[in-house]
Coordinates of C-alpha atoms in Angstrom, one line a residue:
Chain A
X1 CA -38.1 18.1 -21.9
X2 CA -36.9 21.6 -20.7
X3 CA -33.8 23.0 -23.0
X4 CA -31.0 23.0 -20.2
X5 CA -31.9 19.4 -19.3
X6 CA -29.3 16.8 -20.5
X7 CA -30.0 14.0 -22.7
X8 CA -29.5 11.2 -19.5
X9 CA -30.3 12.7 -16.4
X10 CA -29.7 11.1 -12.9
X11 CA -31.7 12.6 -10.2
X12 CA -30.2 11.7 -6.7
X13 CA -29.7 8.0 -7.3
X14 CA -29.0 6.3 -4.4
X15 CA -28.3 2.3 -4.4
X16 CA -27.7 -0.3 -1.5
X17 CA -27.6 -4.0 -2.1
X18 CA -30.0 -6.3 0.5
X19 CA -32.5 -4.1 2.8
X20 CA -31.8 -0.9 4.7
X21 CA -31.9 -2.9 8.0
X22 CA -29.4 -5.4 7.0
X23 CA -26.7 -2.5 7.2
X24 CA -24.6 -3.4 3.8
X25 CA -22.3 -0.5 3.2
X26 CA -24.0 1.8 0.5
X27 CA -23.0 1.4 -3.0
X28 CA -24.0 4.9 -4.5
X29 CA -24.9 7.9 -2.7
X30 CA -26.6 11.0 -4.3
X31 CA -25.3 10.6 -7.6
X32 CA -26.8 13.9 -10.0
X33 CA -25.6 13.5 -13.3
X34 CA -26.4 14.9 -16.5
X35 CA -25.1 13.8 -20.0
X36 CA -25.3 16.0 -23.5
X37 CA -26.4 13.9 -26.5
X38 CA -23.7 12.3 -28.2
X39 CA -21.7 13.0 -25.6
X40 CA -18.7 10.5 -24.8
X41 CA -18.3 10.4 -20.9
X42 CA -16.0 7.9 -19.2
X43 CA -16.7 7.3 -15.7
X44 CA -13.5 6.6 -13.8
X45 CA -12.8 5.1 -9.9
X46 CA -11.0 2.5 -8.0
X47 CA -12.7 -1.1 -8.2
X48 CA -15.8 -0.7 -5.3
X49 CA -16.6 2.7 -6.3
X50 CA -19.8 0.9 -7.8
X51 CA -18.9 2.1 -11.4
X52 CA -20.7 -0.7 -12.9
X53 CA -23.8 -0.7 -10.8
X54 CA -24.0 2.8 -11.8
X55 CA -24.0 1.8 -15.5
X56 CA -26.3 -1.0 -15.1
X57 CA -28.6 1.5 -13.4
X58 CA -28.8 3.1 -16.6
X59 CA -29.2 0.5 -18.7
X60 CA -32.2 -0.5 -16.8
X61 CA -30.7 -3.8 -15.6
X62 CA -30.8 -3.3 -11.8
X63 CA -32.9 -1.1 -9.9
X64 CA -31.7 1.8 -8.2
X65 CA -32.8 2.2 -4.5
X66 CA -33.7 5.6 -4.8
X67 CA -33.2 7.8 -7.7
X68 CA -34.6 8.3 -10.9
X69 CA -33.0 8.0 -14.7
X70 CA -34.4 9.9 -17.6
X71 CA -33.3 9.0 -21.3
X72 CA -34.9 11.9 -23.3
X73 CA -37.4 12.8 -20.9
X74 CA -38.5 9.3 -20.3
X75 CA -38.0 7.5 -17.4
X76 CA -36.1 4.2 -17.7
X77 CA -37.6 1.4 -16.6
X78 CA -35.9 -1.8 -17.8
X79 CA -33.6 -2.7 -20.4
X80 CA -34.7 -2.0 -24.3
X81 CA -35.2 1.4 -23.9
X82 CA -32.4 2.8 -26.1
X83 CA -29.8 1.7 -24.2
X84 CA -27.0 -0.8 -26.2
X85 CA -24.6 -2.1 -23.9
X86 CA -21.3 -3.5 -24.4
X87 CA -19.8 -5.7 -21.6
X88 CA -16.3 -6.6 -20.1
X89 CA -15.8 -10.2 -22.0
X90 CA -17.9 -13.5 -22.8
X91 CA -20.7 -11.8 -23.2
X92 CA -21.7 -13.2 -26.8
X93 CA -23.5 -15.9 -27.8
X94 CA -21.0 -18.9 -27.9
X95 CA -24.0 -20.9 -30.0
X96 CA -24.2 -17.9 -32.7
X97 CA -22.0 -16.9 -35.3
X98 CA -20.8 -13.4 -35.2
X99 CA -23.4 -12.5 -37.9
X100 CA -25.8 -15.0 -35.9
X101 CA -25.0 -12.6 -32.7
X102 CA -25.2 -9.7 -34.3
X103 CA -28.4 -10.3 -35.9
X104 CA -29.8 -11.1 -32.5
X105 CA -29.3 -7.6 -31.8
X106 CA -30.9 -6.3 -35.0
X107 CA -34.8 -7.0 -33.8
X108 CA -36.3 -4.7 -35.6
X109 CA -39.5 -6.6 -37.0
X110 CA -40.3 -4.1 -39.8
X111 CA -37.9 -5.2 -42.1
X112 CA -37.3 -8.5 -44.5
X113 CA -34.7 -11.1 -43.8
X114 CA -32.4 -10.1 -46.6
X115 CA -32.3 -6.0 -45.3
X116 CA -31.6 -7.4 -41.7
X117 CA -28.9 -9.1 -42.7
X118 CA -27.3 -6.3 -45.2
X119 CA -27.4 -4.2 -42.2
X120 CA -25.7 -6.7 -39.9
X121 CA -23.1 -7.1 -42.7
X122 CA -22.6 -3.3 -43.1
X123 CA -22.2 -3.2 -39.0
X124 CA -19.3 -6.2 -39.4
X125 CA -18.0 -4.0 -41.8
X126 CA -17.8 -1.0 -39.8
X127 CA -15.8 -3.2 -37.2
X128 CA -13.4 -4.6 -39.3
X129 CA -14.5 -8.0 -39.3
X130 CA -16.7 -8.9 -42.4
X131 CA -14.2 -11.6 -43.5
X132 CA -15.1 -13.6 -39.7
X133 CA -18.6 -13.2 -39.9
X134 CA -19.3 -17.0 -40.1
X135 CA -17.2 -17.8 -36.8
X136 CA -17.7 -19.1 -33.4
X137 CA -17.1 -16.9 -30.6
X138 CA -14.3 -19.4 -29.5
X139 CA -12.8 -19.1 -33.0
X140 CA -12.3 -15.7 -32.4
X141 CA -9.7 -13.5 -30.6
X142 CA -10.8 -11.3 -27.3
X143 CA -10.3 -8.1 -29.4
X144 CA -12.7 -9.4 -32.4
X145 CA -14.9 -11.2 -29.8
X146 CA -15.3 -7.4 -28.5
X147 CA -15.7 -5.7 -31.9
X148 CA -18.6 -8.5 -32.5
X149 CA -20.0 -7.3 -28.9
X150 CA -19.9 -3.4 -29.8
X151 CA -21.3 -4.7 -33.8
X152 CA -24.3 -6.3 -32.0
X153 CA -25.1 -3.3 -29.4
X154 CA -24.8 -1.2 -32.4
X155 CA -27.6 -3.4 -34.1
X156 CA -29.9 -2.2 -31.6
X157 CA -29.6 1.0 -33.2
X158 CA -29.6 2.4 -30.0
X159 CA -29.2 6.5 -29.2
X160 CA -26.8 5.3 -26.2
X161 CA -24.3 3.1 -26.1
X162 CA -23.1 1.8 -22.2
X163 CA -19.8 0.2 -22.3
X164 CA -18.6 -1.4 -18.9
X165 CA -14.6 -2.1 -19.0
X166 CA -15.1 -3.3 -22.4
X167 CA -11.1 -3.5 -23.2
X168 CA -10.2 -4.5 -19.9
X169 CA -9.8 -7.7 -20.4
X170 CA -7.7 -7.3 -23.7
X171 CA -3.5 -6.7 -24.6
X172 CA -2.1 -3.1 -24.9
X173 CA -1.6 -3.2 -28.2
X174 CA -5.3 -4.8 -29.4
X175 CA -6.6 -1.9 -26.8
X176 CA -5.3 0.8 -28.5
X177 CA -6.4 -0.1 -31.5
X178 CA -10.1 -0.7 -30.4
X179 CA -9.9 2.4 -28.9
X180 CA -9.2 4.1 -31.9
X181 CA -12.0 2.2 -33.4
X182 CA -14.7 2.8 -31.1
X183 CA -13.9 6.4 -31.4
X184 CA -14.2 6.2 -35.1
X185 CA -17.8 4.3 -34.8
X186 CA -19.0 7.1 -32.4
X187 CA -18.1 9.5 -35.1
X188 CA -19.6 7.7 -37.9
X189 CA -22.6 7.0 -35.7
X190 CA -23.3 9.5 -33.3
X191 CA -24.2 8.2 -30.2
X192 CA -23.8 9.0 -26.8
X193 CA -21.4 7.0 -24.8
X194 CA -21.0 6.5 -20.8
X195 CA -17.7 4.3 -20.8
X196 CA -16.9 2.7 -17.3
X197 CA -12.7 2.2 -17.3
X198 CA -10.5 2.2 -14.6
X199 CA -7.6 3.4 -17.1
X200 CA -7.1 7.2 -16.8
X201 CA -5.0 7.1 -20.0
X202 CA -8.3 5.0 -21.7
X203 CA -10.5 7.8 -20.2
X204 CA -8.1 10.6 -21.9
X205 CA -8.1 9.1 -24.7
X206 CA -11.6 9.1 -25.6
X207 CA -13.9 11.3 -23.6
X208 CA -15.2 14.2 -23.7
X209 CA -16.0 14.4 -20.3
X210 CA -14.2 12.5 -17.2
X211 CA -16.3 11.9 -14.4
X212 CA -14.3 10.6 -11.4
X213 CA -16.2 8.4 -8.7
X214 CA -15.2 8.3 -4.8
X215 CA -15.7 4.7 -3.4
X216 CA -17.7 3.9 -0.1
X217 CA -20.0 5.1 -0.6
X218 CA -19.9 5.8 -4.6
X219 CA -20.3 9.8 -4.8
X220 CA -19.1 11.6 -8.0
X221 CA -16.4 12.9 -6.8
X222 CA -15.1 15.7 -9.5
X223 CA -16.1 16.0 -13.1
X224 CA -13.6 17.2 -15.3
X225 CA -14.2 18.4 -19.3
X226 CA -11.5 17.4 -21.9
X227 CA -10.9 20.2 -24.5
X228 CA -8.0 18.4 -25.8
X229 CA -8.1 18.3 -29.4
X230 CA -8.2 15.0 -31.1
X231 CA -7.1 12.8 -31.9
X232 CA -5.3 12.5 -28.8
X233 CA -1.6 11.6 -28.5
X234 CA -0.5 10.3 -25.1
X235 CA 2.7 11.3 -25.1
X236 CA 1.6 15.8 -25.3
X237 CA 2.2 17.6 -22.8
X238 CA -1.2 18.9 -22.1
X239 CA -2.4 15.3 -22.1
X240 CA 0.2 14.1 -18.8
X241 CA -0.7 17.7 -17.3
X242 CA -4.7 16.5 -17.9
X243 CA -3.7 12.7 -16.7
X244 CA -1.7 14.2 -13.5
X245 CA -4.8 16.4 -12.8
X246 CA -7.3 13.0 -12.6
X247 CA -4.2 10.8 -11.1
X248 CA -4.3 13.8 -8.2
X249 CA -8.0 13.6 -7.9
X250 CA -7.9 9.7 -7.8
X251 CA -5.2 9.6 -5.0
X252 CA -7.1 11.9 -2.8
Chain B
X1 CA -4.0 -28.5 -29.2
X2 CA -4.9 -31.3 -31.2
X3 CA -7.0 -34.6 -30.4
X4 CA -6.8 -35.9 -33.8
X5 CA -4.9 -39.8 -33.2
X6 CA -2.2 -40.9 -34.6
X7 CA -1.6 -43.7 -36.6
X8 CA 0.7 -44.4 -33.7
X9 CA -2.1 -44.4 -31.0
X10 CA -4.2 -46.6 -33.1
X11 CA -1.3 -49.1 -33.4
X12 CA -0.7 -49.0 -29.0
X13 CA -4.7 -49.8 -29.2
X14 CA -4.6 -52.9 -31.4
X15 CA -1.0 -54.1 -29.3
X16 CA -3.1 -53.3 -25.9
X17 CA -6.2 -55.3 -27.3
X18 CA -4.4 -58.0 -28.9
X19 CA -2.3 -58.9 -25.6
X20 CA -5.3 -60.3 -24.1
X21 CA -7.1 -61.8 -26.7
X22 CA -3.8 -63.5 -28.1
X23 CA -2.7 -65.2 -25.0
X24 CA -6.4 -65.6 -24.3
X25 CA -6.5 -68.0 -27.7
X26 CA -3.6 -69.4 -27.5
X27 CA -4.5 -71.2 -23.4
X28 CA -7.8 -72.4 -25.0
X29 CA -6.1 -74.1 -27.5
X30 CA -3.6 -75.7 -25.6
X31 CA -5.8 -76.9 -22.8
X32 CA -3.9 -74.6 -20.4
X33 CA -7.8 -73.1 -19.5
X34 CA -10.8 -75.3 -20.5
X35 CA -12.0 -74.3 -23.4
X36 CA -15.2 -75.6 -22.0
X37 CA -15.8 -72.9 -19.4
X38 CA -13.2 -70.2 -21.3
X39 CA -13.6 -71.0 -25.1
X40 CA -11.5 -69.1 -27.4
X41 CA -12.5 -66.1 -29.1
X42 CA -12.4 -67.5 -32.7
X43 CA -13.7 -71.2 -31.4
X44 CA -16.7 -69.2 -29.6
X45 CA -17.7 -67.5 -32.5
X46 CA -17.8 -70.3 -35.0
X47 CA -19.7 -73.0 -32.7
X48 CA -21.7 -70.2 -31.7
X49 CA -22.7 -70.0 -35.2
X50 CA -23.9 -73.5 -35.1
X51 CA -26.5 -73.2 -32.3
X52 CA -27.5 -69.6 -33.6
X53 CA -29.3 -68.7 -36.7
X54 CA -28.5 -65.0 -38.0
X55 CA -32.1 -64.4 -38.3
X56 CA -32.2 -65.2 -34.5
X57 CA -29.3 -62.8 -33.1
X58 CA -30.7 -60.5 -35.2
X59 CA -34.1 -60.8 -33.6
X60 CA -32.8 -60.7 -30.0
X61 CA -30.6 -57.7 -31.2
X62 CA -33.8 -55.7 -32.4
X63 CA -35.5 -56.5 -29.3
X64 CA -33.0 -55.0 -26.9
X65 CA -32.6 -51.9 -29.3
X66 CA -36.1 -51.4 -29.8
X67 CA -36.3 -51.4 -25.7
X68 CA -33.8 -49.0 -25.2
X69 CA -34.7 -47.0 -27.8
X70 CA -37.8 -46.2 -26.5
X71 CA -37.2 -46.1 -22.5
X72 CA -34.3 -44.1 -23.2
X73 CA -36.3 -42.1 -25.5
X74 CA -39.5 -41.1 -23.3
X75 CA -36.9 -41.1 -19.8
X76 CA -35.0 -38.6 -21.5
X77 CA -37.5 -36.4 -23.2
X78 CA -38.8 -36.7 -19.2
X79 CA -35.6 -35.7 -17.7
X80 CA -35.2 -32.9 -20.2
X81 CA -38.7 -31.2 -19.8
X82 CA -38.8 -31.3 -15.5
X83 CA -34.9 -30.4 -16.0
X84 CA -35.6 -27.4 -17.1
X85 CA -38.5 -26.5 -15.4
X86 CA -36.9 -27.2 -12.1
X87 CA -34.0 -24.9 -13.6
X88 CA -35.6 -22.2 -14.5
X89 CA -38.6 -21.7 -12.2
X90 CA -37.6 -21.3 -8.5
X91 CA -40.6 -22.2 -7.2
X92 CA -40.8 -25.6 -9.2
X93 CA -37.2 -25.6 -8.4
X94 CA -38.0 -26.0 -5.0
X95 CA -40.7 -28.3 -5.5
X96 CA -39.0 -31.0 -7.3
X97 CA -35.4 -31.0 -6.6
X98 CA -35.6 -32.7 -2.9
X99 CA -37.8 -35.6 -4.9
X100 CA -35.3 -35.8 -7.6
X101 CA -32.3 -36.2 -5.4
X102 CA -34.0 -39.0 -3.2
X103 CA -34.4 -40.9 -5.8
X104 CA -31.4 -40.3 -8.2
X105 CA -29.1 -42.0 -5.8
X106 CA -31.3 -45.4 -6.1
X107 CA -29.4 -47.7 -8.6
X108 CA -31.8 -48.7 -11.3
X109 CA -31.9 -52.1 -10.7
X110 CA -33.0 -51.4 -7.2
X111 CA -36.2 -50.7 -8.6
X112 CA -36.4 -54.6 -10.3
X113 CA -38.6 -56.2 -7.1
X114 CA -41.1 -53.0 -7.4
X115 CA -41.0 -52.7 -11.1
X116 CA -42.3 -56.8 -11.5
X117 CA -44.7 -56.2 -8.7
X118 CA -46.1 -53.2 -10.5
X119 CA -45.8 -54.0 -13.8
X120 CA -45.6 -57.8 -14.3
X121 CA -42.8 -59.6 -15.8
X122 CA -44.0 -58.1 -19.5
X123 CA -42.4 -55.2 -21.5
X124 CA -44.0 -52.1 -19.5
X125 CA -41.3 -53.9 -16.6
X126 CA -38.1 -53.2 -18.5
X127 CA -39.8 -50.1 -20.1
X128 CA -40.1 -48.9 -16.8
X129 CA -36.1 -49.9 -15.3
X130 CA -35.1 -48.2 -19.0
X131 CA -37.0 -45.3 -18.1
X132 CA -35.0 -44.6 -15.0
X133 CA -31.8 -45.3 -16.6
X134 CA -31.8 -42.3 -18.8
X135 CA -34.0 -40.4 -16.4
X136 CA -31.9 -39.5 -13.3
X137 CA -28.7 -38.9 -15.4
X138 CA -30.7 -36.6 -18.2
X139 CA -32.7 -34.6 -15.4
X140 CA -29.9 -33.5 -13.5
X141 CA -27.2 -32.3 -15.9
X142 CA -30.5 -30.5 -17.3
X143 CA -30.7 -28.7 -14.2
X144 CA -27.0 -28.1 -14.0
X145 CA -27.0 -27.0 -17.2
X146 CA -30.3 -24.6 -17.1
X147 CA -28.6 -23.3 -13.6
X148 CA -25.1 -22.6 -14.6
X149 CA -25.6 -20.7 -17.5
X150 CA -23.7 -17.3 -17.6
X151 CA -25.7 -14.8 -15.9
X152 CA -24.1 -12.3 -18.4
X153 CA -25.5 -14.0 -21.3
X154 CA -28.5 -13.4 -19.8
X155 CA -28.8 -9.6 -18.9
X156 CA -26.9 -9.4 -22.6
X157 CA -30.1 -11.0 -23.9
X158 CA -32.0 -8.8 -21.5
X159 CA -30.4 -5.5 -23.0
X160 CA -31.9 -6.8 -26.3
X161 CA -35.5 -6.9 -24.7
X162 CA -35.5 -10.2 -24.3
X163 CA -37.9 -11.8 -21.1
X164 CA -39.7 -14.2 -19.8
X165 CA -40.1 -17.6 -22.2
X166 CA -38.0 -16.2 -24.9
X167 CA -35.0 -16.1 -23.0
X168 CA -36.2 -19.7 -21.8
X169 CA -36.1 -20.8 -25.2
X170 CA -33.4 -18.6 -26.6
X171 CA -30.6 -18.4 -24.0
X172 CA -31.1 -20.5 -21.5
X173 CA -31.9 -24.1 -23.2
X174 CA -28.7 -23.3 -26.1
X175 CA -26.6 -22.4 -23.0
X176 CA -27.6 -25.4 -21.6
X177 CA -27.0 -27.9 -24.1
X178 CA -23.3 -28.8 -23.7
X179 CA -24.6 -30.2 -19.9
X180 CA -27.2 -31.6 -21.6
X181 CA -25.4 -33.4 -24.3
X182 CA -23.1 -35.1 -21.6
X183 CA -26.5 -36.2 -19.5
X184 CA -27.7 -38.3 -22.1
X185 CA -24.7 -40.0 -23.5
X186 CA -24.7 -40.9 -19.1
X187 CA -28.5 -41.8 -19.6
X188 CA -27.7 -43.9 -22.9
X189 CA -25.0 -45.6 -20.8
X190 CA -27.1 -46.4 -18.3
X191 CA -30.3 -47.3 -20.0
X192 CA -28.2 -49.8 -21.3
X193 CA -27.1 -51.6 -18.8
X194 CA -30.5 -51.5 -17.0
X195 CA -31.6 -53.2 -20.5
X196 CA -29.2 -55.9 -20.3
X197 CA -30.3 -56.4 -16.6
X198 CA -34.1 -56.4 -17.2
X199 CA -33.5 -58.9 -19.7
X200 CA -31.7 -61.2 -17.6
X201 CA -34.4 -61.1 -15.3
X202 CA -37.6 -62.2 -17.4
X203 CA -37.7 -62.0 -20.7
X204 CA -38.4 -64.0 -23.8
X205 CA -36.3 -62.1 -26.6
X206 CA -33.4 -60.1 -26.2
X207 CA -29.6 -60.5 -26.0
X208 CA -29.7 -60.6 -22.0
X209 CA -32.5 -63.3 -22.3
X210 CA -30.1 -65.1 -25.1
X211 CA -27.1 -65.1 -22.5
X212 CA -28.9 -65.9 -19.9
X213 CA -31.2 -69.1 -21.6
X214 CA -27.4 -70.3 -23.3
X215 CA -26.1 -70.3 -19.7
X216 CA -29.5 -72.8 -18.8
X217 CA -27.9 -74.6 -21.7
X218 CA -24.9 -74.8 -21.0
X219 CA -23.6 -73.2 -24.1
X220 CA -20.6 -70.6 -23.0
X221 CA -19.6 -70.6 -26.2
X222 CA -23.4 -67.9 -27.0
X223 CA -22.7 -66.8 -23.6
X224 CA -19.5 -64.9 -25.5
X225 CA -20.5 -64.1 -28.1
X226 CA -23.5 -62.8 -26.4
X227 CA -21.4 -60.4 -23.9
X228 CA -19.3 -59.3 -26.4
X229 CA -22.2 -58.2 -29.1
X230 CA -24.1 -56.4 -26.2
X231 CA -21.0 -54.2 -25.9
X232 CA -20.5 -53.8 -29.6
X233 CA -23.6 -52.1 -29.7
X234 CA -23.4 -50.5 -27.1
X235 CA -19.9 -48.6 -28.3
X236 CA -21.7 -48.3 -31.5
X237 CA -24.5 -46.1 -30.0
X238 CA -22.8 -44.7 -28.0
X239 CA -20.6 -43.4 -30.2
X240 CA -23.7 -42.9 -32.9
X241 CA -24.5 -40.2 -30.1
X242 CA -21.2 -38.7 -29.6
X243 CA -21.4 -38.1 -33.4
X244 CA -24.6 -36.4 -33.7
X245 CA -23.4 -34.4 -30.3
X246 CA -20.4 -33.4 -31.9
X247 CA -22.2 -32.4 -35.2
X248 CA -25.0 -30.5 -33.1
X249 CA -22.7 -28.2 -31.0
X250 CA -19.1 -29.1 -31.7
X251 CA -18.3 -26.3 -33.7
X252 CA -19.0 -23.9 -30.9
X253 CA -18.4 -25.7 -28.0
X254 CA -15.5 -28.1 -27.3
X255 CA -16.7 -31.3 -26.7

């Protein structure tokens, strides 16, 4: 892996559903892209812009048409290569407990049944909910049912977590504060996060780096960096100048 | 949301069950009806008694479990396995599913004429109707089940590296089971009543050969008794089954 090449790198991935004679509009068109390790990038565009296909690109569960993806110099080529990935909602296991999900997500084979579950426990811990480890999905609110989520993607011990509208679904007020939480899990964990949100504020919040995608077809559109010092306060001015900037570009 | 019942709903259910049987008692008694063809409930019972040893209903009663145990048993475990396989593999989805819904709309007790022909009027005959009973029911809430399972629990399973027969076996058939659980309490249901009618038909031992031999005998008074023990039991299994349902996946899935 050459030094100026980025820890994910998309090479010219192109993506359209059905086959090229069937005409269906183009999802993705020439998307280059190249992430830093540990690197927090949101990716940001209308509904259609094919944000998600993007991100299930990377995480190896569809296929790009054409188009490559390169986790630390290796191409991906299915799911399980590094790559955790939080979804939008209902994605756990309604027939586990959140330590039953979580340890599905811890499958390392190496170690005992006792040091699997001490680490799922630590990994509850880290997201606040050690005390609600022995309920049911259904038991649980949408915000803890996503801290189980981003608790079991963690237990892949993955280098790169993917997170598709993960809050979306979820009250301002619980949002915030998983915000703030994910941001202090990427700090205690290092990892490097592509975070698909249609919230410009959520994208402000949290990134690093905003990358804004056009729809039809899906083209990255502008790519902004985000010096702003953390932690970020929504109401500075710097932050509506930043949140204009992207609102401008979005509007275009 | 609560469906705990109240003392109050238990008390509507004993009013609602005691209107009939009450007037019911009381037109046998004073020869209103005749308590020859419509014997009261507490009359039935106790000349009932007289005709019937114990040791007899008993012996019918294991009979007709014993038959319904087992068909239901093997036409479930049936309807189960090609459930699933039908589910999950296209191919033997396409295979099997225009087979299974020709014949899943065939009642049961269509299949009594064939069933004697091919098996004789002996037990593999009502092993056979049994069979069917839980069958049809159990195959295709398998396949509903196995079918409508979340694709997102899926490709979550698939970030973890999961493929082929482990996602069979770990996502798919737990995803499945609430279908499943509501197929064979149908199956149960059904395998039931197939039982009862199998035994009217030929049989030497069983409640629906009791009902049907007291009727030769004129004795309404077993015929009553019979009826209403056949759906005692069946309420009982039935509910047996809800309670092991429950107790299986009631904690994480309403049931």
């Amino acid at each position: 892996m050459s030094t100026d090449a980025g820890f994910i790198e998309l090479n010219d991935i192109n993506m359209r559903f059905g086959l090229p004679a069937e005409a269906l509009p183009v999802v993705l068109q020439g998307i280059d892209l190249s992430i830093a390790q540990n690197e927090f990038v949101s990716i940001v565009g209308r509904s259609g812009c094919g944000k998600t296909t993007l991100l299930n690109i990377v995480a190896g569960l569809v296929e790009a048409t054409t188009g490559t993806v390169t986790i630390a110099g290796n191409q991906v080529r299915g799911p399980g290569q590094g790559q955790g990935v939080v979804f939008q909602q209902h994605a756990l296991f309604p027939w586990l407990t959140a330590m039953g999900n979580v340890e599905f997500g811890c499958r390392k084979a190496d170690i005992s049944k006792s040091e699997k579950r001490e680490v799922c426990r630590q990994l509850l811990d880290l997201v606040g909910l050690s005390h609600a480890a022995d309920k049911y999905p259904r038991e649980l609110s949408g915000g803890m049912q996503q801290r189980v989520a981003i608790a079991r993607a963690l237990a892949l011990d993955p280098e790169i977590l993917l997170m598709d509208e993960p809050f979306g679904a979820l009250d301002e007020l619980t949002r915030i504060e998983l915000q703030q939480e994910l941001l202090r899990v990427w700090d205690a964990r290092k990892k490097t996060v592509i975070f698909v949100t249609h919230s410009i504020t959520e994208a402000l919040i949290l990134s690093d780096r905003v990358i804004l995608l056009s729809p039809h077809p899906g083209r990255v559109f502008k790519d902004y960096q985000i010096t702003l010092p953390r932690p970020r306060i929504r109401t500075d001015p710097a932050f509506n100048a930043m949140y204009q900037e992207i609102w401008e570009g979005l509007s275009a | 949301m609560s469906n705990r019942i109240s003392a109050k709903d238990v008390l509507l259910g004993g009013i609602g069950t005691l209107a009939v049987l009450v007037p019911w008692e009381i037109a046998a008694r004073s020869g209103i009806v005749d308590p020859s063809i419509f014997p009261s409930p507490i009359l039935a019972i106790s000349s009932a008694a007289e005709k019937l040893s114990a040791t007899e209903v008993l012996d019918h009663m294991g009979w007709s479990l014993f038959r319904v145990f087992s068909g239901f048993l093997l036409g479930a475990l049936a309807g189960i396995t090609i459930g699933i396989v039908a589910g999950w593999y296209r191919t033997a989805g396409y295979l099997l599913r225009p087979m299974i819904e020709l014949l899943r709309p065939i009642p049961p007790l269509a299949w009594i004429p064939l069933a004697i022909i091919w098996f004789g009027l002996g037990e593999p005959s009502k092993f056979f109707l049994i069979f069917l009973g839980a069958f049809f029911p159990v195959v295709t809430a398998t396949y509903q089940g196995v079918t409508n399972v979340d694709p997102i629990l899926i490709r979550a399973a698939q970030t973890f590296g999961l493929k082929g027969i482990d996602l069979l076996v770990r996502i798919v058939i737990p995803g499945a089971a609430p279908d499943l659980a509501t197929g064979i309490r149908i199956g149960w249901g059904l395998s039931f009543g197939v039982l009862v009618a199998a035994e009217l038909i030929a049989a030497d031992k069983g409640l629906g050969y009791m009902i049907m031999h007291a009727r030769l005998l004129g004795y309404v008074d077993v015929i009553v008794v019979g009826i209403v023990l056949i759906g005692i039991l069946n309420l009982l299994t039935d509910g047996m089954i809800a309670w092991l349902i429950k107790k299986g996946i009631g904690r994480w899935h309403e049931v």
